[in-house]
Amino acid sequence: MSTTSPVRPPRTEGPADRPRAGAGRNGGGLLDPEQFLAALPDAFRKLDPRVMITSPVMFVVLVGSVVTTGLAAAHPTDWFGWAITAWLWATTLFANLAEAVAEGRGKAQADSLRRTRTDTVARRLTGTGEERVPGTELAVGDRVVCEAGDVIPGDGDVVEGVASVDESAVTGESAPVIRESGGDRCAVTGGTKVLSDRIVVRVTAKPGETFIDRMIGLVEGAARQKTPNEVALNILLASLTIVFLLAVVTLKPFAIYAGADAQTSLVVLTALLVCLIPTTIGALLSAIGIAGMDRLVQRNVLAMSGRAVEAAGDVSTLLLDKTGTITLGDRQAAEFVPVRGTTAAALAGAAQLSSLADETPEGRSVVVLAKEKYGLRERRQGELSGAEWIGFTAQTRMSGVDVDGREVRKGATGSVVAWVRERGGTVAEDAQALADRISQAGGTPLLVAVHDAEGARVLGVVHLKDVVKEGMRERFAELRRMGIRTVMITGDNPLTAKAIAEEAGVDDFLAEATPEDKMALIKREQAGGKLVAMTGDGTNDAPALAQADVGVAMNTGTSAAKEAGNMVDLDSDPTKLIEIVEIGKQLLITRGALTTFSLANDVAKYFAIIPAMFAVAHPSLDRLNIMGLHSPETAILSAVIFNALIIVALVPLALKGVRHRPSSADALLRRNLAVYGLGGLVAPFAGIKLIDLLLSLVPGIG
């Protein structure tokens, strides 16, 4: 049993009930016209070559747009040249628009965070008392006093006192939280408000480098670095661009030799190049990465880098703390087991009576179980006149009551046995056996004893057990199908740990874990080529959080834990690690699916443009015009228009992400090839043909 801790004020709503951080800013949905209009200025600003060169594929499109603009200006009456030019610029603009819309979401969140920052006056402690200074003048190590109604002037740790703090400005959680010195719930964030009592805070961050300042920079995208996978994919796309550039350049000599020089003008060759290079994924790659971080922000998780989000998608080992993550965190009474000669009802009555003065969660659960299972009315302390109540303490490890010449006690096995023997009583032979059986099953036994006219004796055992959260076994089964191994970390003895692990369905467990044990386990997994994710909130978790590939620190935890991790969960919900892994996998799946689609849809463009270029000189090549396109001009223009419009059509998918279904890597690959590979082949044929039909109806073109 645990000692009584400060009671947290009742929650008025849960994480599922309130709007997430950033929720509501996408009011009109993914295709909200307001989003696109708001992002247009940024899309135009991104046409700067110094910005465009970071994406080699789209930089080539920009250069092609400039070249065709010059050629069209040299021939003002050439409608075809102007049409190609307009749609090449549209392709470039649409690519920038996809990234700008994704960044716009982060800026909306950053603006919301900026509004939470206020210039505060701090009460800094000095050797002789207090002095009032602007919050911007605080230095690391300064100690400041905060009382009810004060805004905490900077990030820090509580070193004295306990207080209720409103963190809704940061987390969106309306219920206040308890912050106290000397534990793992000592960290406070600048900009939050003290609601009650008095605390002394030691400042741990310089002005401008606070948690909220870092959040603003990260969600705006200003600090977003390209991840290793993005860099590798950019190199692949740049290589393909060079290959297609060389292929298109060599077409001109072949065309001259074949007598098709007129059909292979520089405008046509530029259009062919833009259609063949992977412009779709090149345009959406950055937006996919930004949207992945945004999805975490919407779930109140702050990723310190895009690398962390990406690593979450590749995680193969998940380390989860037992208490509060896999189990509810408070042991609950599950069963009353009487000794021989005692009824379960009599045991339940004595257990309930002895628990009325026990304010711990375990004690309250005994009262509830007796009421629900045996129909015993829940009694109040005030109903028993003349009763002497014995509250639970860490020293006695018992609680109970003395009333009407009868003493009733409930508590740890050793404490109750000693209490009975002190009063000259005997302990039933089967009492110890029952307690041992419960311990071996992973539970915690509490003995219930009474001292009355018949003497002191043990009535039976209350079986306390960690209650595994509902649905956890199914969640772990999903992770197993995804190829992720789950390991439960606990300070419990191996017998208890094994029982909980089997009930929850985790793959393995680490019992009686110390910080060194956690570090050793992470290093062993990483030595085998695996990526490891874990959660933590205490200073003793900091080394392991820093070593893990994905370290999720709880916002309620210490500053050391938050500095060591590469993600911070503002809701301090340890189970969210599972969601983080799923979001990371969704990011990788989305990137892979759209890359597959982008490479596949080049095939249709090839069948549209190549016959249009050479069919005049070589009529036999007209057999390749399998779409039956109207004319060489409409065929080429249709391919360019489709190439531009498909980017806009895929922006919602890039931002929302491809739906993630738990399955193996092989199954995901087959699904991607079937859906996005086949879709990438079929969609362009239909799209180009439809655009060609529409163009053929336009006077002067058809």
XYZ file of C-alpha atoms in Angstrom:
702
model
C 0.000 0.000 0.000
C 1.135 3.514 -0.688
C 1.245 6.540 1.500
C -1.376 9.187 1.083
C -0.414 11.751 -1.538
C -1.842 15.219 -2.245
C -5.265 14.777 -3.780
C -5.484 15.990 -7.344
C -8.500 18.236 -7.974
C -11.218 16.372 -9.867
C -10.951 16.475 -13.624
C -13.762 18.270 -15.357
C -13.006 16.516 -18.601
C -10.656 13.929 -19.988
C -8.178 14.043 -22.877
C -10.769 12.498 -25.158
C -13.341 15.171 -24.260
C -11.398 18.338 -24.922
C -10.178 19.744 -28.246
C -6.628 18.777 -29.020
C -3.886 21.326 -29.441
C -4.439 22.909 -32.804
C -7.860 21.324 -33.219
C -10.373 23.482 -34.965
C -7.919 25.396 -37.083
C -8.771 23.226 -40.051
C -12.355 24.082 -39.787
C -13.300 23.547 -43.368
C -11.508 20.270 -43.683
C -8.492 19.334 -45.767
C -9.880 20.996 -48.893
C -10.887 24.201 -47.120
C -10.462 26.977 -49.727
C -9.456 29.398 -46.971
C -6.388 27.289 -46.243
C -5.239 27.454 -49.846
C -5.922 31.177 -50.141
C -4.049 31.895 -46.917
C -1.092 29.822 -48.143
C -0.897 31.452 -51.608
C 1.391 34.359 -50.584
C 3.875 31.891 -49.063
C 3.650 29.733 -52.205
C 4.687 32.695 -54.355
C 7.493 33.639 -51.946
C 8.861 30.109 -52.227
C 9.458 30.667 -55.973
C 12.769 32.184 -54.891
C 15.469 30.001 -56.559
C 17.422 29.962 -53.287
C 14.453 28.193 -51.700
C 13.572 26.000 -54.684
C 17.075 24.559 -55.003
C 16.545 22.602 -51.764
C 14.205 20.380 -53.828
C 16.199 19.349 -56.938
C 13.139 18.007 -58.777
C 11.089 21.177 -58.390
C 14.135 23.349 -59.129
C 14.355 21.670 -62.543
C 10.654 22.462 -63.078
C 11.333 26.094 -62.144
C 14.220 26.301 -64.621
C 12.005 24.704 -67.287
C 9.284 27.273 -66.573
C 11.762 30.131 -67.026
C 13.083 28.620 -70.286
C 9.630 28.116 -71.812
C 8.615 31.638 -70.708
C 11.528 33.052 -72.699
C 10.677 30.906 -75.728
C 6.984 31.876 -75.563
C 7.915 35.560 -75.320
C 10.024 35.173 -78.458
C 6.952 33.804 -80.289
C 3.978 35.748 -78.859
C 1.437 34.137 -81.197
C 2.384 30.560 -80.302
C -0.596 29.507 -78.114
C 0.959 26.095 -77.467
C 4.146 27.586 -76.000
C 2.156 29.917 -73.745
C -0.132 27.091 -72.590
C 2.804 24.835 -71.709
C 4.503 27.728 -69.900
C 1.387 28.548 -67.856
C 0.953 24.967 -66.682
C 4.646 24.543 -65.849
C 4.414 27.617 -63.598
C 1.224 26.167 -62.126
C 3.091 22.910 -61.387
C 5.785 24.842 -59.526
C 3.225 26.924 -57.644
C 1.135 23.895 -56.673
C 4.221 22.205 -55.242
C 4.967 25.257 -53.126
C 1.306 25.475 -52.139
C 1.364 21.936 -50.715
C 4.289 22.824 -48.453
C 2.814 26.218 -47.546
C -0.522 24.689 -46.490
C 1.299 22.199 -44.256
C 3.431 24.965 -42.746
C 0.349 27.140 -42.285
C -1.062 24.622 -39.822
C 2.088 24.865 -37.724
C 2.005 28.665 -37.829
C -1.588 28.667 -36.589
C -0.500 26.559 -33.629
C 2.512 28.820 -33.036
C 0.305 31.930 -33.018
C -1.888 30.259 -30.406
C 1.178 29.547 -28.262
C 2.467 33.104 -28.640
C -0.748 34.385 -27.139
C 0.006 32.354 -23.998
C 3.279 34.204 -23.414
C 2.997 37.205 -21.165
C 5.603 39.561 -19.788
C 5.594 38.723 -16.089
C 7.152 40.271 -13.034
C 9.048 37.705 -10.968
C 9.575 37.698 -7.200
C 13.222 36.647 -7.067
C 14.640 35.472 -3.757
C 17.815 37.153 -2.547
C 19.962 36.674 0.525
C 17.929 39.276 2.394
C 14.415 38.671 1.080
C 12.587 39.207 -2.213
C 12.990 41.593 -5.141
C 10.649 42.198 -8.065
C 12.319 41.917 -11.477
C 11.032 41.460 -15.051
C 10.792 37.818 -16.040
C 13.186 38.509 -18.932
C 15.995 39.232 -16.448
C 15.888 35.839 -14.755
C 18.962 33.639 -15.062
C 19.356 29.893 -14.746
C 19.548 28.995 -11.061
C 17.479 31.932 -9.795
C 14.804 31.053 -7.243
C 11.415 32.743 -7.543
C 8.331 32.702 -5.338
C 4.920 32.017 -6.896
C 1.646 32.196 -4.989
C -2.029 31.811 -5.885
C -2.847 33.984 -8.901
C 0.780 34.373 -10.045
C 1.950 33.452 -13.529
C 5.089 31.324 -13.400
C 7.752 33.523 -15.049
C 9.920 30.780 -16.556
C 10.596 27.067 -16.850
C 11.900 25.471 -13.681
C 11.615 22.888 -10.922
C 9.665 23.288 -7.696
C 12.179 23.155 -4.836
C 9.834 24.088 -2.020
C 6.111 23.647 -1.401
C 3.190 22.148 -3.277
C 0.589 23.942 -5.395
C -2.235 23.458 -7.855
C -1.234 24.765 -11.295
C -3.361 25.624 -14.336
C -1.480 24.338 -17.413
C -4.336 24.769 -19.888
C -2.361 27.393 -21.810
C 0.178 24.733 -22.751
C -1.674 21.425 -22.669
C -5.291 22.411 -23.305
C -6.233 20.442 -20.156
C -8.815 22.385 -18.126
C -8.265 20.435 -14.893
C -5.433 21.801 -12.720
C -2.483 19.596 -11.764
C -0.401 19.230 -8.628
C 3.235 20.335 -8.686
C 5.416 19.589 -5.676
C 9.052 19.506 -4.650
C 11.103 16.397 -4.150
C 9.514 14.118 -6.740
C 9.020 13.438 -10.420
C 6.186 15.994 -10.641
C 8.268 19.053 -9.873
C 8.676 20.594 -13.330
C 6.698 23.755 -14.132
C 6.391 25.609 -17.433
C 6.656 29.366 -17.887
C 3.319 30.983 -18.699
C 1.253 28.606 -16.552
C -0.656 29.917 -13.541
C -0.558 28.991 -9.850
C -4.084 28.459 -8.512
C -3.411 27.721 -4.851
C -0.743 27.637 -2.151
C 2.870 28.804 -2.445
C 5.870 27.310 -4.226
C 9.484 28.260 -4.778
C 10.734 27.565 -8.311
C 14.365 27.235 -9.410
C 14.691 28.565 -12.965
C 16.183 26.054 -15.425
C 15.898 27.905 -18.775
C 17.069 31.279 -20.066
C 14.512 33.791 -21.393
C 13.861 33.017 -25.049
C 14.864 29.389 -24.566
C 11.854 28.261 -22.560
C 9.714 25.265 -23.393
C 7.056 27.427 -25.079
C 9.731 29.258 -27.132
C 11.050 25.905 -28.337
C 7.518 24.751 -29.127
C 6.873 27.854 -31.223
C 10.026 27.368 -33.269
C 9.356 23.673 -33.803
C 5.689 23.818 -34.770
C 6.370 26.707 -37.162
C 8.754 24.431 -38.996
C 11.617 26.886 -38.643
C 13.738 24.284 -36.871
C 12.665 21.307 -38.969
C 15.648 19.488 -40.423
C 15.344 16.959 -43.221
C 15.395 13.453 -41.819
C 17.872 10.811 -43.066
C 15.153 9.039 -45.053
C 14.079 12.326 -46.633
C 17.676 13.089 -47.571
C 18.071 9.596 -49.074
C 14.820 9.961 -51.020
C 15.879 13.403 -52.262
C 19.131 11.880 -53.519
C 17.147 9.169 -55.334
C 14.819 11.755 -56.881
C 17.781 13.914 -57.931
C 19.430 10.866 -59.518
C 16.265 10.010 -61.463
C 16.016 13.638 -62.580
C 19.577 13.536 -63.932
C 18.888 10.249 -65.732
C 15.734 11.629 -67.385
C 17.512 14.889 -68.206
C 20.231 12.974 -70.066
C 17.598 10.848 -71.814
C 15.623 13.895 -72.984
C 18.761 15.724 -74.148
C 19.752 12.750 -76.330
C 16.318 12.785 -78.008
C 17.155 15.935 -79.972
C 19.978 14.360 -82.059
C 17.814 11.285 -82.675
C 14.927 13.503 -83.765
C 17.143 15.417 -86.199
C 18.393 12.140 -87.639
C 14.832 10.786 -87.900
C 13.483 13.926 -89.541
C 11.268 14.869 -86.589
C 13.140 18.020 -85.616
C 10.028 20.202 -85.914
C 8.130 18.065 -83.422
C 10.915 18.150 -80.789
C 11.176 21.823 -80.049
C 12.710 22.960 -76.794
C 9.205 23.606 -75.398
C 8.157 20.000 -76.130
C 11.370 18.560 -74.696
C 10.936 20.633 -71.532
C 7.357 19.388 -71.198
C 8.555 15.790 -71.619
C 11.272 16.255 -68.991
C 8.863 17.740 -66.434
C 6.361 14.941 -67.026
C 8.939 12.163 -66.697
C 10.793 13.310 -63.573
C 9.064 12.387 -60.266
C 7.424 15.782 -59.746
C 4.493 14.407 -57.715
C 6.544 13.075 -54.790
C 9.080 15.874 -55.215
C 6.282 18.389 -54.685
C 4.693 16.591 -51.721
C 7.745 15.258 -49.865
C 8.216 18.230 -47.556
C 4.466 18.514 -46.886
C 4.339 14.852 -45.819
C 7.073 15.407 -43.224
C 5.537 18.605 -41.853
C 2.087 17.001 -41.671
C 3.532 14.077 -39.688
C 4.801 16.446 -36.994
C 1.485 18.321 -37.118
C -0.452 15.111 -36.425
C 1.625 14.677 -33.276
C 0.922 18.270 -32.216
C -2.808 17.617 -32.640
C -2.398 14.792 -30.107
C -0.543 17.118 -27.722
C 2.866 15.578 -28.413
C 5.792 17.838 -29.218
C 8.501 16.232 -31.351
C 11.866 17.912 -30.975
C 12.811 16.887 -34.524
C 11.419 15.254 -37.628
C 14.036 12.551 -37.124
C 12.200 11.477 -33.952
C 8.877 11.108 -35.800
C 10.532 9.093 -38.528
C 12.373 6.905 -36.018
C 9.025 6.162 -34.349
C 7.865 4.609 -37.598
C 10.873 2.278 -37.662
C 10.700 1.258 -33.990
C 10.979 -2.478 -33.435
C 11.152 -2.582 -29.620
C 8.783 -0.737 -27.297
C 9.668 -0.316 -23.604
C 6.574 0.433 -21.521
C 6.360 1.185 -17.817
C 3.889 -1.079 -16.035
C 2.308 1.347 -13.594
C 0.013 3.847 -15.259
C 0.775 2.552 -18.750
C -0.195 -1.105 -18.847
C -2.056 -1.086 -15.535
C -4.313 1.575 -14.037
C -1.572 2.463 -11.591
C -3.474 1.848 -8.357
C -3.878 -1.679 -7.054
C -7.515 -2.645 -6.692
C -9.209 -5.144 -4.368
C -10.257 -8.098 -6.514
C -11.286 -10.846 -4.070
C -11.926 -11.674 -0.393
C -10.376 -15.052 0.532
C -11.430 -16.229 4.031
C -9.463 -18.692 6.151
C -11.118 -21.950 7.235
C -13.955 -21.354 9.662
C -14.713 -17.814 8.418
C -17.275 -16.819 5.792
C -16.478 -14.513 2.912
C -19.293 -12.177 4.002
C -17.813 -11.821 7.506
C -14.380 -11.138 5.996
C -15.858 -8.541 3.621
C -17.626 -6.746 6.471
C -14.465 -6.566 8.584
C -12.363 -5.505 5.587
C -14.774 -2.687 4.737
C -14.927 -1.482 8.332
C -11.125 -1.458 8.670
C -10.752 0.446 5.364
C -12.998 3.409 6.189
C -10.020 5.291 7.613
C -7.735 4.267 4.719
C -7.687 7.118 2.190
C -5.360 5.350 -0.244
C -6.800 4.132 -3.579
C -6.297 0.551 -2.392
C -8.283 1.196 0.778
C -11.145 2.827 -1.112
C -11.252 -0.117 -3.526
C -11.808 -2.521 -0.598
C -14.862 -0.504 0.487
C -16.230 -0.510 -3.074
C -15.678 -4.274 -3.580
C -17.470 -5.124 -0.324
C -20.392 -2.937 -1.394
C -20.641 -4.283 -4.954
C -19.947 -7.976 -4.343
C -21.665 -8.536 -0.990
C -24.248 -5.752 -0.966
C -22.755 -4.147 2.143
C -23.892 -0.568 2.531
C -20.993 1.854 2.416
C -20.679 3.194 5.963
C -19.268 6.542 7.031
C -16.894 7.208 9.895
C -19.408 9.573 11.510
C -22.028 6.836 11.740
C -20.050 4.931 14.424
C -20.142 6.904 17.651
C -17.241 6.446 19.988
C -15.097 4.791 17.317
C -11.353 5.332 17.303
C -10.089 5.353 13.718
C -6.596 4.231 12.796
C -5.491 5.674 9.482
C -2.965 3.985 7.273
C 0.674 5.103 7.667
C 3.883 3.938 6.051
C 5.229 3.071 9.518
C 2.386 0.817 10.726
C 1.329 -0.369 7.264
C -2.146 -0.967 8.694
C -5.501 0.765 9.021
C -8.521 -0.062 11.145
C -10.951 0.925 13.861
C -11.591 0.281 17.570
C -15.327 0.316 18.341
C -17.663 -1.367 20.844
C -14.827 -3.307 22.467
C -13.760 -4.747 19.118
C -10.525 -4.025 17.233
C -10.366 -4.576 13.463
C -7.191 -4.243 11.401
C -6.234 -4.629 7.735
C -2.742 -4.318 6.309
C 0.501 -5.893 5.148
C 0.990 -9.554 6.063
C 3.926 -9.071 8.442
C 2.339 -6.097 10.241
C -1.003 -7.844 10.855
C 0.633 -11.105 11.963
C 2.738 -9.155 14.495
C -0.373 -7.269 15.696
C -2.287 -10.538 16.273
C 0.573 -12.166 18.160
C 1.080 -9.103 20.354
C -2.490 -9.651 21.579
C -1.889 -13.308 22.303
C -3.802 -14.515 19.275
C -3.013 -17.198 16.740
C -2.659 -17.036 12.987
C -4.613 -19.661 11.034
C -2.390 -22.201 9.316
C -3.870 -21.489 5.897
C -3.492 -17.677 6.186
C 0.172 -17.704 5.141
C -0.548 -20.232 2.368
C -3.310 -18.000 0.982
C -1.015 -14.970 1.110
C 1.783 -16.871 -0.669
C -0.605 -18.077 -3.371
C -1.753 -14.518 -4.082
C 1.862 -13.272 -4.210
C 2.839 -16.015 -6.653
C -0.092 -15.019 -8.858
C 1.303 -11.496 -9.059
C -1.069 -9.953 -6.522
C -0.590 -8.242 -3.173
C -2.114 -9.927 -0.085
C -3.550 -7.881 2.779
C -4.491 -9.701 5.954
C -7.664 -8.790 7.849
C -7.730 -9.514 11.585
C -10.036 -8.896 14.542
C -9.580 -8.774 18.307
C -12.744 -9.255 20.338
C -14.109 -11.419 23.144
C -13.054 -14.537 21.253
C -9.458 -13.323 21.061
C -7.219 -12.044 18.275
C -7.324 -13.946 14.985
C -6.901 -13.576 11.222
C -10.166 -13.687 9.252
C -8.706 -13.927 5.775
C -6.895 -12.187 2.949
C -7.816 -9.359 0.597
C -6.388 -9.943 -2.873
C -5.070 -6.680 -4.345
C -4.018 -6.705 -7.961
C -2.825 -4.307 -10.607
C -5.714 -3.942 -13.011
C -4.605 -4.135 -16.636
C -6.189 -1.379 -18.699
C -9.012 -2.448 -20.948
C -7.988 -3.194 -24.526
C -4.234 -3.380 -23.824
C -3.973 -7.042 -24.852
C -5.539 -6.194 -28.240
C -3.204 -3.209 -28.681
C -0.162 -5.379 -28.011
C -1.452 -7.971 -30.476
C -1.657 -5.225 -33.128
C 1.920 -4.169 -32.379
C 3.033 -7.796 -32.686
C 1.444 -7.977 -36.153
C 3.438 -4.863 -37.046
C 6.633 -6.677 -36.015
C 7.121 -4.638 -32.822
C 8.319 -6.377 -29.663
C 6.899 -5.023 -26.385
C 8.799 -5.113 -23.089
C 7.202 -4.191 -19.752
C 9.467 -2.343 -17.296
C 8.617 -2.599 -13.596
C 10.154 -2.417 -10.155
C 8.024 -5.369 -9.020
C 9.466 -8.736 -8.148
C 9.730 -11.278 -11.003
C 6.659 -13.277 -9.903
C 4.381 -10.230 -9.910
C 5.906 -8.947 -13.149
C 5.402 -12.300 -14.882
C 1.734 -12.474 -13.890
C 0.987 -8.950 -15.152
C 2.971 -9.548 -18.349
C 0.987 -12.695 -19.136
C -2.338 -10.990 -18.441
C -1.468 -7.942 -20.547
C 0.012 -9.946 -23.414
C 3.417 -8.245 -23.635
C 6.288 -10.143 -25.227
C 8.791 -9.772 -22.385
C 9.352 -7.980 -19.087
C 12.171 -6.518 -17.010
C 11.506 -6.881 -13.271
C 13.124 -4.984 -10.377
C 14.435 -2.567 -13.006
C 17.061 0.029 -12.079
C 18.222 2.912 -14.345
C 21.298 0.830 -15.192
C 19.112 -2.137 -16.144
C 17.027 0.030 -18.504
C 20.159 1.410 -20.174
C 21.642 -2.063 -20.580
C 18.413 -3.371 -22.139
C 18.224 -0.489 -24.625
C 21.855 -0.928 -25.637
C 21.378 -4.677 -26.147
C 18.409 -4.070 -28.433
C 20.258 -1.369 -30.389
C 23.313 -3.591 -30.748
C 21.044 -6.019 -32.593
C 20.120 -3.321 -35.120
C 16.756 -2.450 -33.548
C 15.277 0.974 -32.878
C 13.944 1.404 -29.331
C 11.210 3.653 -27.939
C 10.413 4.288 -24.288
C 8.599 6.690 -21.966
C 9.711 8.224 -18.685
C 9.131 11.113 -16.332
C 11.760 10.954 -13.607
C 15.351 12.113 -13.362
C 16.332 8.448 -13.077
C 14.714 7.873 -16.498
C 16.803 10.593 -18.190
C 19.798 8.397 -19.190
C 17.527 5.784 -20.793
C 15.413 8.458 -22.536
C 18.571 9.957 -24.012
C 19.816 6.538 -25.164
C 16.521 5.449 -26.737
C 15.896 6.267 -30.407
C 12.478 7.632 -29.426
C 12.358 8.974 -25.867
C 8.949 10.337 -24.850
C 9.120 12.440 -21.685
C 6.003 13.264 -19.685
C 5.239 16.977 -19.336
C 4.582 16.367 -15.621
C 8.077 14.969 -15.228
C 11.344 16.570 -14.276
C 13.271 19.034 -16.424
C 16.049 16.450 -16.770
C 13.622 13.948 -18.322
C 12.221 16.524 -20.764
C 15.706 17.613 -21.808
C 16.800 13.998 -22.360
C 13.822 12.890 -24.485
C 13.230 13.852 -28.106
C 9.454 14.080 -27.621
C 7.325 15.564 -24.847
C 3.762 14.399 -24.186
C 1.838 17.417 -22.923
C -0.956 15.164 -21.613
C 1.520 12.991 -19.682
C -0.260 9.843 -20.890
C 2.285 6.996 -21.081
C 0.034 4.879 -23.316
C 0.348 7.529 -26.015
C 3.693 5.984 -26.977
C 1.684 3.408 -28.925
C -0.087 6.205 -30.855
C 3.262 7.889 -31.537
C 4.598 4.699 -33.121
C 1.458 4.436 -35.259
C 1.822 8.071 -36.416
C 5.464 7.439 -37.309
C 4.511 4.379 -39.324
C 1.741 6.343 -41.036
C 4.328 8.961 -42.067
C 6.591 6.325 -43.623
C 3.663 4.542 -45.288
C 2.383 7.802 -46.768
C 5.798 8.676 -48.143
C 6.235 5.210 -49.637
C 2.719 5.123 -51.118
C 3.028 8.513 -52.834
C 6.529 7.681 -54.095
C 5.131 4.495 -55.648
C 2.259 6.454 -57.209
C 4.581 9.157 -58.536
C 6.951 6.730 -60.250
C 4.102 4.627 -61.676
C 2.168 7.489 -63.264
C 5.112 8.410 -65.525
C 4.205 5.453 -67.748
C 0.991 7.061 -69.045
C 2.786 10.341 -69.741
C 5.342 8.433 -71.790
C 2.555 6.925 -73.931
C 1.038 10.390 -74.362
C 4.109 12.422 -75.352
C 6.479 10.069 -77.229
C 3.963 9.132 -79.979
C 3.036 12.820 -80.316
C 6.689 13.709 -80.898
C 7.613 11.057 -83.481
C 4.384 9.765 -85.074
C 4.555 12.381 -87.859
C 7.989 11.203 -88.971
C 7.281 7.563 -88.207
C 3.539 6.800 -88.569
C 4.068 3.293 -87.214
C 4.672 4.837 -83.759
C 1.053 5.949 -83.741
C 0.289 2.449 -82.463
C 1.697 3.621 -79.160
C -1.072 6.224 -78.994
C -3.189 3.699 -77.111
C -5.282 6.460 -75.523
C -6.336 7.746 -78.964
C -5.382 11.332 -78.133
C -6.718 14.027 -80.462
C -3.502 15.655 -81.721
C 0.185 15.971 -80.808
C -0.463 19.377 -79.204
C -3.405 18.253 -77.082
C -1.560 15.058 -76.094
C 1.463 16.936 -74.760
C -0.616 19.666 -73.126
C -2.928 17.079 -71.502
C 0.045 15.316 -69.929
C 1.425 18.595 -68.549
C -1.974 19.656 -67.160
C -2.507 16.271 -65.499
C 1.002 16.463 -64.029
C 0.088 19.768 -62.348
C -3.425 18.881 -61.185
C -2.450 15.543 -59.625
C -0.275 17.447 -57.128
C -3.277 19.445 -55.903
C -5.426 16.312 -55.822
C -2.919 14.521 -53.589
C -2.340 17.382 -51.118
C -5.184 16.198 -48.809
C -3.753 12.667 -48.755
C -0.257 14.001 -47.993
C -1.596 16.071 -45.087
C -3.994 13.492 -43.676
C -1.742 10.499 -44.297
C -2.451 7.094 -45.757
C -4.602 5.052 -43.398
C -2.479 2.782 -41.243
C -3.504 -0.828 -40.687
C -1.419 -3.042 -38.388
C 0.379 -5.553 -40.608
C 3.834 -6.794 -41.518
C 6.247 -4.931 -43.792
C 5.697 -7.476 -46.587
C 1.924 -7.030 -46.412
C 2.308 -3.238 -46.481
C 4.556 -3.459 -49.547
C 2.060 -5.655 -51.391
C -0.778 -3.285 -50.509
C 1.173 -0.225 -51.651
C 2.051 -1.848 -54.961
C -1.527 -3.024 -55.511
C -3.266 0.235 -54.555
C -0.808 3.022 -55.349
C 1.329 1.251 -57.936
C -1.676 0.077 -59.951
C -3.493 3.337 -59.219
C -0.498 5.285 -60.435
C -0.658 3.372 -63.713
C -4.409 3.608 -64.305
C -5.285 7.113 -63.046
C -3.078 9.031 -65.531
C -4.471 7.139 -68.533
C -8.003 8.118 -67.530
C -7.038 11.658 -66.486
C -5.015 12.480 -69.604
C -7.701 11.096 -71.895
C -10.403 13.186 -70.173
C -8.324 16.369 -70.370
C -7.596 15.664 -74.066
C -11.328 15.315 -74.777
C -11.989 18.674 -73.101
C -9.142 20.375 -74.977
C -10.414 19.031 -78.304
C -13.653 20.941 -77.709
C -11.873 24.291 -77.306
C -12.013 26.392 -80.504
C -8.581 26.978 -81.982
C -7.117 23.925 -80.238
C -9.352 21.073 -81.363
